[in-house]
Amino acid sequence: MECTRKQVEPDSSRGMCRYRAAFAQSRDAILFLDGDRLRDANPAAVSMFGVPDKATLTSLLITDLSPSHQPDGRPSGLASIARLDQVMQQGEAFFEWRHRRWDGLEFPAEVLLSRLDLDSGTEILATVRDISPRRETEAALRQREQELAEAHRIAHLGGWTADLCAGEVNWSDEACRILGIDREAPGCTLESFVLAVHPDDRERVRAAIEHALNGGQLDIVHRVVDQDGNVRMLRHRGHIQCGDDGAPARMIVALQDITEQRELETNLRRMAAVLDHTRDLVSMHDGEGAMLYMNAAARQFFGLPDATGRALMRPEHGWDRSGLPPETLSVEETVWRVHPEWAARKVLEEALPTARRSGFWEGETALFDAQGREVPVSQAIIVQHSETGEIRQTSTIIRDITERRALEDRLRQEKRLSDSILKSLPGVFYQLDSRGHLVRWNDRMMAVTGRTATELNGLNALELLAEEDRQPTARAIQEVLTQGYAQVESRLITRRTETPYLFNGFRVELDGELYLLGVGIDISERKRLEIGLRRKASTDHLTGVANRQHLDAELKRALAYYHRHGGSSALVMFDLDRFKAINDTHGHETGDQVLLETTARVARELRDTDILARWGGEEFVVLLPETGRREGTRIAERLRRAIEDEPSPTAGAVTISLGVTTFRAGDTPTSVMARADQALYKAKNTGRNRVIVEDGDAPDL
């Protein structure tokens, strides 16, 4: 039945409403355990674990809410047994745990297990706090439930009188109903009353009656079993009337069924245990504004006396406000006492009006602790209204966010530092997810590629590379993710062209996800230097044609091809006739100019596949791939005429002598060069300015 101001109900019922509201509105998951089985849970637990409803949740084992293994490798089942044993032996256990939601998603949590020794037996209270938001630098208060749970009705009162002289007892109708006695049955005596008592309590009831007959008061609580077999709790309070002779004559007794009241008191203790074990600061004010309750964490924070072990509320006397300052008789005065001025104004001008209007407000404020220090907090205010719209209760739940604020400040500092480092890097920085998509980059990446942050966000990194470089780069990315490191050269598509870059990648794990962190360095200048070095290593420094080392390498490759595949290739060796006379007559500078002119004219007559090399001094070699004896001879003759027909501007007429040979089976570079040299020698000795083919060469077929 709904709790309203129109009902006449004891303070204990209203207290139960308040405690159940606080239980239901807690942002932490609160579970009551019976061994490894869930017995009860608050709405926050249903939400946290993502189960359809409370009935589903309470049908599970605690291992159903955990993955198979914890992060340290232990099976969750064995680890949970160890924790349950710990709390039963030590009374409390606080630890971190990996939980699993109904949909299979896992999340880290702080768990506080507490052993509750209640009149009804020992229970285990589990308070579970999801710490994912804290690790992500921001925690949000969970919205508390707005409605109070319905309270139990107080049982009807009954009464009976005993004529001690006649030995008879008269029962009221309600007393008969409560005790299960037939008032029309004969022999209604004190003993018949005792027989209606639970067998285990009868001796205690007889002793209480005897005590009253001897001048004491009758006040005893005992059990009875009703007609349905249910055990109910009753309270008897009465006194003795004496006759004129001073002897006991009548016993007048009031009877009350306090079963529901005792259940309420037990539940109140459970709710108080819940609130006293949470680390949040919790307080409750009644409809007139007086503070009724402040939990242990709040009392400790404000330096108020500890109320642990004291009954917070008794049905006869109401709430126990011992230790609460007089300012707490008003919500407004409480606000001014506990908040700094700026925070108090925020609460009074924004938070309370919003909560009184809509039932809830949530935001960040600050409190003064016991030492007078200002502490940043996250605060939720819940206001419950009656059916007529009147305020019935104002509850406040506060969480210290000092640690979160410090973490946020540290993260901001680290971000500024990391941004400075990224800006100072000599190349482009990138962070890729496991799919190879960009999640972070530095300013240089945008400047080099000409892309905006919006364009880069989530972009497949391969799209920034030249088409032919994408496949090897994709393999390198996979190598990083599987082996931890890789390096690859690729061309980055920049604003104007494709620029060669050296990309390095390292695997990192962040929040359980794999990422690739890397830096790309522009190696254009290095490539240019490498090309220059290769050119210097393979060309003659004066004429710019191939040098002897380069010719040796090309000749070896040509012979290897010839020996594998057959065909024919020719080699021509030539030198300038009477070159010494040119040097002696015109000087070495003119001689060098003649060499340059000669190589330029010869090069014009050669094919793209032919290789012209300076062998030494004025001696040169031409390698003619895929060329037979006849064609080689024609090319040599064409070269001779090209030199003869165009005198040197500085030295006059210049001629060359040429020797020609072709490849043979078993040839080596030395044997081929030797034959060409012999043919050149013959050309020199038979008059110069001519082409001689080595006699042993086979004719073309």
XYZ file of C-alpha atoms in Angstrom:
701
model
C 0.000 0.000 0.000
C 1.385 3.439 -0.886
C 2.856 5.574 1.884
C 0.885 8.852 2.086
C 0.315 11.552 4.668
C -3.364 10.572 4.792
C -2.504 7.282 6.454
C -1.982 6.940 10.144
C 1.285 5.076 10.410
C 4.056 4.804 13.010
C 7.448 6.417 12.522
C 8.945 2.978 11.950
C 6.929 2.544 8.759
C 7.990 5.950 7.472
C 11.566 5.114 8.379
C 11.327 1.923 6.443
C 10.114 3.896 3.444
C 13.100 6.165 3.736
C 15.584 3.346 4.098
C 14.116 1.398 1.213
C 14.179 4.557 -0.885
C 17.841 5.051 -0.123
C 18.471 1.374 -0.873
C 16.578 1.564 -4.152
C 18.170 4.861 -5.174
C 21.781 3.925 -4.461
C 24.002 4.251 -7.511
C 26.105 1.308 -6.380
C 24.853 -2.201 -6.927
C 23.764 -3.658 -3.592
C 23.302 -7.395 -3.324
C 22.361 -9.653 -0.437
C 24.003 -13.064 -0.743
C 23.117 -16.440 0.703
C 26.330 -18.324 0.053
C 27.019 -17.991 -3.670
C 23.355 -17.324 -4.529
C 21.752 -13.910 -4.877
C 18.900 -13.277 -2.461
C 18.042 -9.642 -3.017
C 19.270 -6.733 -5.115
C 18.566 -3.072 -5.653
C 17.566 -1.497 -8.993
C 21.110 -0.237 -9.521
C 22.285 -3.853 -9.613
C 19.680 -4.728 -12.242
C 20.859 -1.771 -14.308
C 24.575 -2.345 -13.756
C 24.442 -5.975 -14.827
C 21.952 -5.314 -17.614
C 19.543 -8.087 -16.656
C 15.888 -7.822 -17.733
C 14.544 -7.507 -14.216
C 15.201 -8.143 -10.558
C 13.602 -11.594 -10.683
C 16.078 -12.643 -13.350
C 18.982 -11.232 -11.362
C 18.050 -13.013 -8.145
C 17.848 -16.308 -10.011
C 21.572 -16.155 -10.824
C 24.697 -17.276 -9.023
C 27.410 -14.718 -8.373
C 29.627 -16.559 -10.871
C 27.010 -15.836 -13.569
C 27.942 -12.165 -13.209
C 31.671 -12.775 -13.786
C 33.833 -13.897 -16.718
C 35.406 -17.337 -16.520
C 38.685 -15.933 -15.207
C 39.789 -12.819 -13.396
C 42.594 -10.595 -14.806
C 45.158 -12.353 -12.588
C 44.336 -15.668 -14.263
C 42.376 -17.229 -11.413
C 39.062 -18.901 -12.214
C 36.270 -16.601 -11.059
C 34.488 -19.444 -9.254
C 37.479 -20.280 -7.035
C 38.286 -16.621 -6.464
C 34.711 -15.850 -5.368
C 34.728 -18.752 -2.894
C 37.933 -17.380 -1.376
C 36.372 -13.927 -0.995
C 33.223 -15.324 0.631
C 35.357 -17.286 3.101
C 37.320 -14.118 3.847
C 34.239 -12.037 4.671
C 32.759 -14.783 6.869
C 36.021 -14.983 8.857
C 37.008 -11.301 8.946
C 33.652 -9.543 8.652
C 34.614 -7.467 5.619
C 36.496 -7.763 2.351
C 37.291 -4.969 -0.104
C 38.785 -5.782 -3.501
C 38.640 -5.184 -7.218
C 36.715 -7.624 -9.391
C 36.021 -8.185 -13.063
C 32.261 -8.448 -13.644
C 30.252 -9.402 -16.693
C 26.937 -7.907 -17.777
C 23.949 -9.876 -19.049
C 24.975 -8.975 -22.634
C 28.499 -10.361 -22.095
C 30.316 -7.032 -21.780
C 32.899 -7.008 -18.974
C 33.676 -4.113 -16.657
C 35.961 -3.514 -13.644
C 34.425 -2.904 -10.249
C 35.249 -2.289 -6.605
C 33.465 -4.750 -4.358
C 32.870 -4.367 -0.634
C 31.612 -7.544 1.078
C 30.268 -7.135 4.600
C 28.953 -9.748 6.999
C 25.690 -8.638 8.604
C 24.831 -10.401 11.839
C 21.089 -9.794 12.100
C 18.466 -11.232 14.431
C 17.208 -13.275 11.510
C 20.627 -14.746 10.831
C 23.886 -13.915 9.092
C 23.761 -12.382 5.616
C 26.427 -11.085 3.264
C 26.048 -7.601 1.874
C 27.850 -6.915 -1.392
C 28.308 -3.338 -2.516
C 29.548 -3.209 -6.116
C 30.828 -0.010 -7.696
C 31.546 0.171 -11.424
C 34.919 1.962 -11.661
C 34.979 2.229 -15.461
C 33.898 5.914 -15.338
C 36.671 6.714 -12.822
C 39.316 5.136 -15.088
C 37.939 7.224 -17.933
C 38.329 10.315 -15.684
C 34.607 10.918 -15.170
C 32.012 9.268 -12.970
C 28.299 9.938 -13.140
C 25.846 9.555 -10.328
C 23.198 6.993 -10.964
C 19.687 8.296 -10.727
C 17.978 7.065 -7.638
C 14.524 5.696 -7.696
C 11.936 8.407 -6.922
C 9.243 6.510 -5.173
C 9.323 5.187 -1.649
C 8.486 1.520 -1.156
C 5.124 0.821 0.443
C 5.242 0.330 4.213
C 3.819 -2.592 6.171
C 0.674 -1.977 8.193
C 0.910 -2.099 11.972
C -0.942 -5.122 13.345
C -4.287 -4.766 15.224
C -4.288 -4.579 19.001
C -6.044 -7.049 21.233
C -6.472 -7.549 24.957
C -7.403 -10.023 27.648
C -8.064 -10.085 31.362
C -7.495 -12.918 33.810
C -9.566 -13.379 36.964
C -6.841 -14.774 39.169
C -9.307 -15.826 41.883
C -11.624 -17.732 39.511
C -8.809 -18.801 37.193
C -10.717 -17.655 34.127
C -9.524 -15.543 31.160
C -11.671 -13.283 28.964
C -10.360 -12.615 25.443
C -11.216 -9.810 23.068
C -12.168 -10.835 19.533
C -8.880 -9.502 18.131
C -6.862 -11.320 20.791
C -8.595 -14.579 19.893
C -7.832 -14.001 16.232
C -4.189 -13.219 16.919
C -3.699 -16.163 19.295
C -5.866 -18.563 17.334
C -8.037 -19.289 20.377
C -11.756 -20.163 20.254
C -13.297 -17.838 22.809
C -16.391 -20.059 23.088
C -14.307 -23.047 24.037
C -14.578 -23.965 27.729
C -11.622 -23.771 30.071
C -10.060 -20.477 29.020
C -7.303 -20.161 31.608
C -3.820 -18.717 31.842
C -2.498 -22.170 31.013
C -4.624 -22.307 27.860
C -2.978 -19.008 26.882
C 0.463 -20.460 27.550
C -0.371 -23.482 25.387
C -1.077 -21.111 22.485
C 2.510 -19.861 22.701
C 5.276 -21.338 20.543
C 6.624 -24.391 22.394
C 10.162 -22.952 22.548
C 8.904 -19.778 24.270
C 6.477 -21.256 26.828
C 8.846 -21.455 29.782
C 9.907 -17.866 29.212
C 6.221 -16.757 29.135
C 5.437 -18.688 32.341
C 8.392 -16.978 34.014
C 7.187 -13.552 32.887
C 3.686 -14.220 34.261
C 5.149 -15.413 37.557
C 7.255 -12.270 37.693
C 4.138 -10.127 37.234
C 2.231 -12.027 39.912
C 5.077 -11.290 42.288
C 4.678 -7.556 41.784
C 6.556 -6.899 38.554
C 5.377 -5.618 35.197
C 4.429 -7.977 32.383
C 6.325 -7.136 29.186
C 7.330 -10.029 26.985
C 7.771 -10.784 23.308
C 7.148 -14.317 22.110
C 6.114 -16.346 19.086
C 2.941 -18.138 18.116
C 2.127 -20.350 15.152
C -1.066 -19.252 13.381
C -3.638 -21.552 11.788
C -1.753 -21.413 8.455
C 1.448 -22.587 10.096
C 3.107 -19.169 9.953
C 5.176 -18.010 12.919
C 4.147 -14.590 14.185
C 5.704 -12.366 16.813
C 3.527 -11.005 19.659
C 4.096 -8.536 22.458
C 2.224 -8.666 25.774
C 2.290 -5.754 28.202
C 0.150 -5.675 31.334
C -0.114 -5.216 35.068
C -1.714 -6.832 38.144
C -4.632 -5.414 40.116
C -4.780 -6.447 43.743
C -7.876 -7.041 45.882
C -8.738 -5.411 49.169
C -6.523 -7.897 50.923
C -3.554 -6.860 48.787
C -3.380 -10.185 46.992
C -3.240 -10.293 43.119
C -6.839 -10.369 41.848
C -6.808 -9.491 38.142
C -4.261 -9.390 35.315
C -4.980 -6.846 32.569
C -2.941 -7.357 29.403
C -2.634 -5.545 26.037
C -1.680 -7.776 23.122
C -0.062 -6.602 19.879
C 0.954 -8.557 16.793
C 4.400 -7.033 16.080
C 5.405 -9.451 13.330
C 5.416 -6.799 10.635
C 6.975 -4.269 12.996
C 9.835 -6.668 13.757
C 10.266 -7.288 10.035
C 10.366 -3.541 9.536
C 12.939 -3.140 12.285
C 15.062 -5.894 10.731
C 14.786 -4.258 7.335
C 15.650 -0.903 8.860
C 18.802 -2.393 10.315
C 19.605 -3.897 6.942
C 19.044 -0.585 5.187
C 21.121 1.209 7.810
C 23.871 -1.360 7.272
C 23.700 -0.738 3.522
C 23.975 3.025 3.894
C 26.634 2.820 6.581
C 28.794 0.616 4.370
C 28.642 2.880 1.328
C 31.402 5.442 0.860
C 28.965 8.069 -0.389
C 27.672 10.668 2.066
C 23.938 10.125 2.598
C 21.475 12.228 4.574
C 17.675 12.442 4.792
C 15.384 15.303 5.867
C 11.697 15.001 6.626
C 8.954 17.081 5.050
C 9.480 19.911 7.567
C 13.209 20.035 6.779
C 14.643 18.366 9.896
C 17.498 15.936 9.260
C 16.483 12.435 10.318
C 19.546 10.452 9.334
C 23.187 10.824 8.358
C 25.195 7.717 7.436
C 28.540 6.729 8.906
C 30.593 8.083 6.000
C 28.955 11.501 6.294
C 29.384 11.628 10.090
C 33.056 10.777 9.714
C 33.507 13.383 6.943
C 31.962 16.163 9.033
C 33.616 15.010 12.281
C 30.335 14.124 14.017
C 29.908 11.392 16.661
C 29.693 7.851 15.330
C 26.192 6.349 15.576
C 27.267 2.771 14.889
C 25.499 0.259 17.142
C 22.791 2.686 18.202
C 19.187 2.182 17.148
C 18.560 4.908 14.585
C 14.801 4.811 15.078
C 12.451 3.298 17.616
C 8.722 3.082 16.954
C 7.913 4.620 20.319
C 10.294 7.571 20.092
C 10.994 8.199 16.389
C 14.375 8.936 14.858
C 17.435 9.286 17.020
C 19.147 12.593 16.108
C 21.937 12.207 18.653
C 25.090 14.012 17.568
C 23.451 15.990 14.758
C 24.026 19.792 14.972
C 21.002 21.999 15.696
C 21.358 23.640 12.252
C 20.251 20.339 10.720
C 16.663 20.977 11.842
C 16.339 23.018 8.632
C 17.409 22.127 5.091
C 18.479 25.709 4.376
C 20.536 26.034 7.565
C 22.138 22.662 6.884
C 23.156 23.883 3.414
C 24.811 27.017 4.806
C 26.616 24.980 7.489
C 28.198 22.333 5.241
C 28.802 24.193 1.926
C 31.140 27.056 0.996
C 29.227 30.208 0.102
C 29.372 29.745 -3.682
C 28.205 26.126 -3.403
C 25.472 26.981 -0.878
C 24.044 29.582 -3.266
C 24.118 27.059 -6.104
C 22.235 24.516 -3.975
C 19.661 27.009 -2.679
C 19.126 28.915 -5.932
C 19.421 26.101 -8.460
C 19.557 22.600 -7.018
C 16.772 22.639 -4.414
C 14.231 24.513 -6.587
C 14.882 22.063 -9.441
C 14.629 18.988 -7.180
C 11.451 20.269 -5.495
C 9.921 20.915 -8.879
C 11.026 17.802 -10.809
C 12.043 15.448 -7.976
C 15.740 15.275 -8.834
C 18.858 17.396 -9.323
C 22.433 16.376 -9.987
C 25.589 18.471 -10.263
C 28.973 19.378 -8.799
C 29.326 21.439 -5.633
C 31.706 21.469 -2.650
C 31.644 20.734 1.098
C 33.658 21.754 4.138
C 35.173 18.687 5.826
C 35.885 18.303 9.529
C 39.115 20.318 9.158
C 37.377 23.122 7.287
C 38.900 22.237 3.926
C 36.856 22.752 0.775
C 36.306 19.388 -0.930
C 34.875 19.075 -4.483
C 31.882 16.728 -4.632
C 29.278 15.355 -6.990
C 25.849 15.789 -5.438
C 22.385 14.386 -6.076
C 19.239 15.695 -4.391
C 16.063 13.601 -4.423
C 12.728 15.021 -3.258
C 9.703 12.776 -2.661
C 6.212 14.290 -2.706
C 2.925 13.044 -1.327
C -0.129 12.537 -3.520
C -1.195 16.079 -2.635
C 2.169 17.487 -3.764
C 3.609 18.175 -0.325
C 7.286 17.408 0.322
C 7.602 14.209 2.345
C 11.374 13.674 2.247
C 14.536 15.295 0.886
C 17.518 12.984 0.443
C 21.051 13.946 -0.519
C 23.720 11.601 -1.856
C 27.210 13.062 -2.192
C 30.441 11.614 -3.576
C 33.935 13.010 -3.006
C 35.467 13.695 -6.452
C 38.869 14.916 -5.226
C 40.581 11.888 -6.738
C 38.752 12.320 -10.035
C 39.610 16.020 -10.188
C 43.280 15.245 -9.517
C 43.210 12.580 -12.209
C 41.606 14.977 -14.674
C 44.244 17.627 -13.901
C 47.014 15.079 -14.344
C 45.502 13.908 -17.628
C 45.278 17.487 -18.879
C 48.935 18.047 -18.014
C 49.932 14.805 -19.695
C 47.914 15.735 -22.775
C 49.627 19.112 -23.000
C 52.988 17.376 -22.671
C 52.127 14.733 -25.270
C 50.794 17.410 -27.649
C 54.045 19.356 -27.255
C 56.052 16.223 -27.963
C 53.958 15.399 -31.016
C 54.351 18.930 -32.361
C 58.135 18.757 -31.943
C 58.523 15.453 -33.783
C 60.533 15.751 -37.034
C 57.992 13.659 -38.942
C 54.338 12.721 -39.048
C 52.889 10.951 -35.992
C 49.955 8.562 -36.270
C 47.923 6.214 -34.083
C 45.984 3.470 -35.854
C 43.366 1.119 -34.469
C 43.434 -2.626 -35.138
C 41.723 -2.037 -38.506
C 44.437 0.355 -39.640
C 42.250 3.468 -39.297
C 43.566 6.766 -37.940
C 42.495 7.711 -34.404
C 45.192 10.301 -33.614
C 47.815 12.334 -35.490
C 49.932 15.435 -35.110
C 49.639 18.810 -36.851
C 52.452 17.904 -39.220
C 50.326 15.090 -40.647
C 47.638 17.618 -41.615
C 50.205 20.085 -42.971
C 51.997 17.484 -45.110
C 48.898 15.715 -46.497
C 46.761 18.846 -46.786
C 43.871 17.067 -45.054
C 41.713 18.420 -42.249
C 41.125 16.717 -38.907
C 37.638 15.768 -40.049
C 39.034 14.132 -43.178
C 41.722 12.231 -41.242
C 39.500 10.984 -38.432
C 38.738 7.291 -38.998
C 40.449 7.305 -42.421
C 42.091 4.079 -43.599
C 45.783 4.982 -43.418
C 46.486 3.160 -46.710
C 44.507 5.835 -48.557
C 47.307 8.289 -47.755
C 49.842 6.198 -49.713
C 50.677 5.650 -53.357
C 48.611 2.819 -54.846
C 51.546 0.462 -55.468
C 52.823 0.894 -51.888
C 49.569 0.004 -50.130
C 49.885 -3.778 -50.170
C 53.375 -3.949 -48.572
C 52.322 -1.319 -46.049
C 49.207 -3.347 -45.127
C 51.481 -6.336 -44.458
C 53.712 -4.157 -42.288
C 50.682 -2.986 -40.234
C 49.678 -6.589 -39.573
C 53.260 -7.398 -38.619
C 53.186 -4.629 -36.006
C 49.895 -5.872 -34.532
C 51.098 -9.488 -34.374
C 54.832 -9.137 -33.653
C 55.104 -5.709 -32.035
C 57.240 -3.737 -34.527
C 57.760 -3.184 -38.240
C 59.350 -0.676 -40.611
C 58.444 0.054 -44.216
C 59.295 2.589 -46.919
C 56.267 3.988 -48.758
C 55.356 7.084 -50.703
C 53.046 9.468 -48.853
C 50.594 11.441 -50.968
C 51.449 15.022 -50.003
C 50.013 18.341 -51.156
C 52.017 18.461 -54.403
C 53.456 15.022 -55.075
C 54.245 11.574 -53.675
C 57.042 11.831 -51.144
C 59.111 8.841 -49.951
C 58.746 8.233 -46.188
C 60.220 5.725 -43.758
C 57.384 4.558 -41.476
C 58.021 2.903 -38.088
C 55.244 1.179 -36.134
C 55.018 -0.066 -32.545
C 52.164 -2.061 -30.981
C 50.600 -0.741 -27.763
C 47.593 -1.857 -25.721
C 45.261 0.820 -24.351
C 42.197 -0.105 -22.306
C 42.343 -3.655 -23.635
C 42.488 -2.581 -27.307
C 45.475 -2.950 -29.654
C 46.806 0.142 -31.404
C 49.719 1.017 -33.653
C 51.814 4.066 -32.764
C 54.299 5.302 -35.317
C 56.324 8.097 -36.845
C 56.995 8.680 -40.531
C 60.189 10.495 -41.616
C 60.603 12.219 -45.002
C 63.524 10.433 -46.689
C 63.501 12.411 -49.937
C 66.937 13.877 -49.291
C 68.310 10.499 -48.295
C 66.942 8.994 -51.503
C 68.579 11.753 -53.527
C 71.883 11.132 -51.774
C 71.591 7.390 -52.367
C 70.935 7.944 -56.066
C 73.915 10.304 -56.250
C 76.144 7.827 -54.474
C 75.028 5.012 -56.740
C 75.682 7.229 -59.749
C 79.138 8.127 -58.476
C 79.893 4.494 -57.781
C 78.900 3.398 -61.298
C 79.923 6.307 -63.620
C 83.167 7.809 -64.845
C 83.746 11.144 -63.147
C 85.001 12.853 -66.335
C 82.783 11.588 -69.119
C 79.669 10.596 -67.181
C 79.471 7.199 -68.890
C 79.623 3.902 -66.995
C 82.881 3.147 -65.225
C 84.886 -0.066 -65.250
C 83.195 -1.466 -62.111
C 79.751 -0.955 -63.572
C 80.793 -2.564 -66.861
C 82.177 -5.587 -65.003
C 78.833 -6.094 -63.248
C 76.796 -5.695 -66.425
C 79.121 -8.015 -68.361
C 78.741 -10.726 -65.711
C 74.939 -10.414 -65.864
C 74.940 -10.545 -69.677
C 77.157 -13.662 -69.707
C 74.968 -15.365 -67.096
C 71.903 -14.694 -69.221
C 73.721 -15.947 -72.324
C 74.743 -19.205 -70.619
C 71.170 -19.836 -69.394
C 69.136 -18.755 -72.390
C 71.530 -18.677 -75.365
C 71.255 -16.004 -78.068
C 74.185 -13.696 -78.767
C 75.722 -10.489 -77.462
C 78.649 -8.466 -78.792
C 81.419 -6.467 -77.154
C 83.229 -3.553 -78.819
C 86.474 -2.095 -77.463
C 87.853 1.133 -78.907
C 90.331 3.881 -78.163
C 91.300 7.231 -79.668
C 94.092 7.144 -82.242
C 97.198 9.145 -81.367
C 95.546 10.545 -78.227
C 98.933 11.151 -76.601
C 99.804 13.543 -79.397
C 96.609 15.490 -78.693
C 97.564 15.841 -75.050
C 101.143 16.785 -75.906
C 100.118 19.295 -78.570
C 97.001 20.879 -77.106
C 97.272 20.055 -73.423
C 95.409 17.729 -71.090
C 92.444 20.061 -70.790
C 91.886 19.777 -74.540
C 92.422 16.053 -74.266
C 89.682 15.816 -71.658
C 87.401 17.845 -73.953
C 88.066 15.435 -76.796
C 87.137 12.511 -74.545
C 83.868 14.229 -73.670
C 83.101 14.956 -77.333
C 83.901 11.389 -78.342
C 81.667 9.758 -75.694
C 78.831 12.133 -76.571
C 78.984 11.241 -80.273
C 79.266 7.516 -79.575
C 76.322 7.622 -77.148
C 74.132 9.229 -79.810
C 74.708 6.231 -82.079
C 73.878 3.578 -79.454
C 70.569 1.978 -78.504
C 68.910 2.369 -75.071
C 69.929 -1.167 -74.153
C 73.598 -0.686 -75.061
C 76.127 0.173 -72.351
C 79.047 2.542 -72.974
C 81.836 2.431 -70.379
C 85.263 4.013 -69.964
C 87.759 1.221 -69.484
C 90.697 3.473 -68.713
C 92.488 6.497 -70.211
C 91.298 6.898 -73.822
C 90.031 3.290 -73.994
C 86.289 2.523 -73.996
C 84.048 -0.556 -74.160
C 80.519 -0.931 -75.588
C 78.360 -3.899 -74.491
C 75.727 -4.744 -77.109
C 73.086 -7.113 -75.637
C 71.149 -9.424 -77.974
C 73.491 -8.524 -80.848
C 75.203 -10.908 -83.294
C 78.599 -10.605 -85.021
C 77.256 -8.937 -88.143
C 75.125 -6.391 -86.316
C 77.895 -5.707 -83.860
C 80.306 -5.031 -86.716
C 77.832 -2.614 -88.351
C 77.351 -0.715 -85.090
C 81.132 -0.498 -84.604
C 81.579 0.867 -88.125
C 78.833 3.436 -87.490
C 80.665 4.589 -84.389
C 83.951 4.892 -86.287
C 82.385 7.059 -88.982
C 80.590 9.246 -86.420
C 83.966 10.204 -84.928
C 85.785 10.523 -88.233
C 83.123 12.658 -89.902
C 82.976 15.325 -87.171
C 86.367 16.861 -86.295
C 86.909 18.210 -82.816
C 86.473 21.993 -82.541
C 89.618 22.208 -80.434
C 91.838 19.350 -81.640
C 90.803 18.923 -85.254
C 90.471 15.490 -86.868
C 90.018 12.604 -84.421
C 89.693 8.881 -85.234
C 89.155 5.717 -83.275
C 90.157 2.072 -83.723
C 87.688 -0.671 -82.718
C 87.857 -4.388 -81.941
C 84.698 -6.538 -82.001
C 83.931 -9.936 -80.497
C 80.816 -11.931 -79.562
C 80.012 -14.269 -76.657
C 80.979 -17.939 -76.860
C 80.165 -21.030 -74.834
C 82.264 -21.132 -71.663
C 83.152 -17.431 -71.880
C 84.082 -15.421 -68.805
C 84.403 -11.658 -68.564
C 88.165 -12.047 -68.831
C 88.045 -14.180 -71.994
C 85.586 -11.858 -73.762
C 87.606 -8.767 -72.878
C 90.791 -10.477 -74.000
C 89.428 -11.220 -77.463
C 88.086 -7.680 -77.882
C 91.447 -6.317 -76.798
C 93.238 -8.525 -79.347
C 90.944 -7.294 -82.119
C 91.584 -3.675 -81.065
C 95.319 -4.355 -81.082
C 95.063 -5.602 -84.657
C 93.115 -2.500 -85.697
C 95.853 -0.322 -84.218
C 98.641 -2.258 -85.928
C 96.977 -2.360 -89.352
C 96.632 1.346 -89.860
C 94.198 2.634 -87.182
C 90.760 4.182 -87.835
C 89.228 0.807 -88.581
C 87.079 -2.028 -87.217
C 88.568 -5.484 -86.696
C 86.435 -8.506 -85.776
C 88.181 -11.191 -83.744
C 88.910 -14.064 -86.198
C 87.585 -16.838 -84.012
C 84.029 -15.470 -83.735
C 81.364 -17.602 -85.345
C 79.511 -15.980 -88.232
C 75.819 -15.095 -87.828
C 73.476 -17.806 -89.072
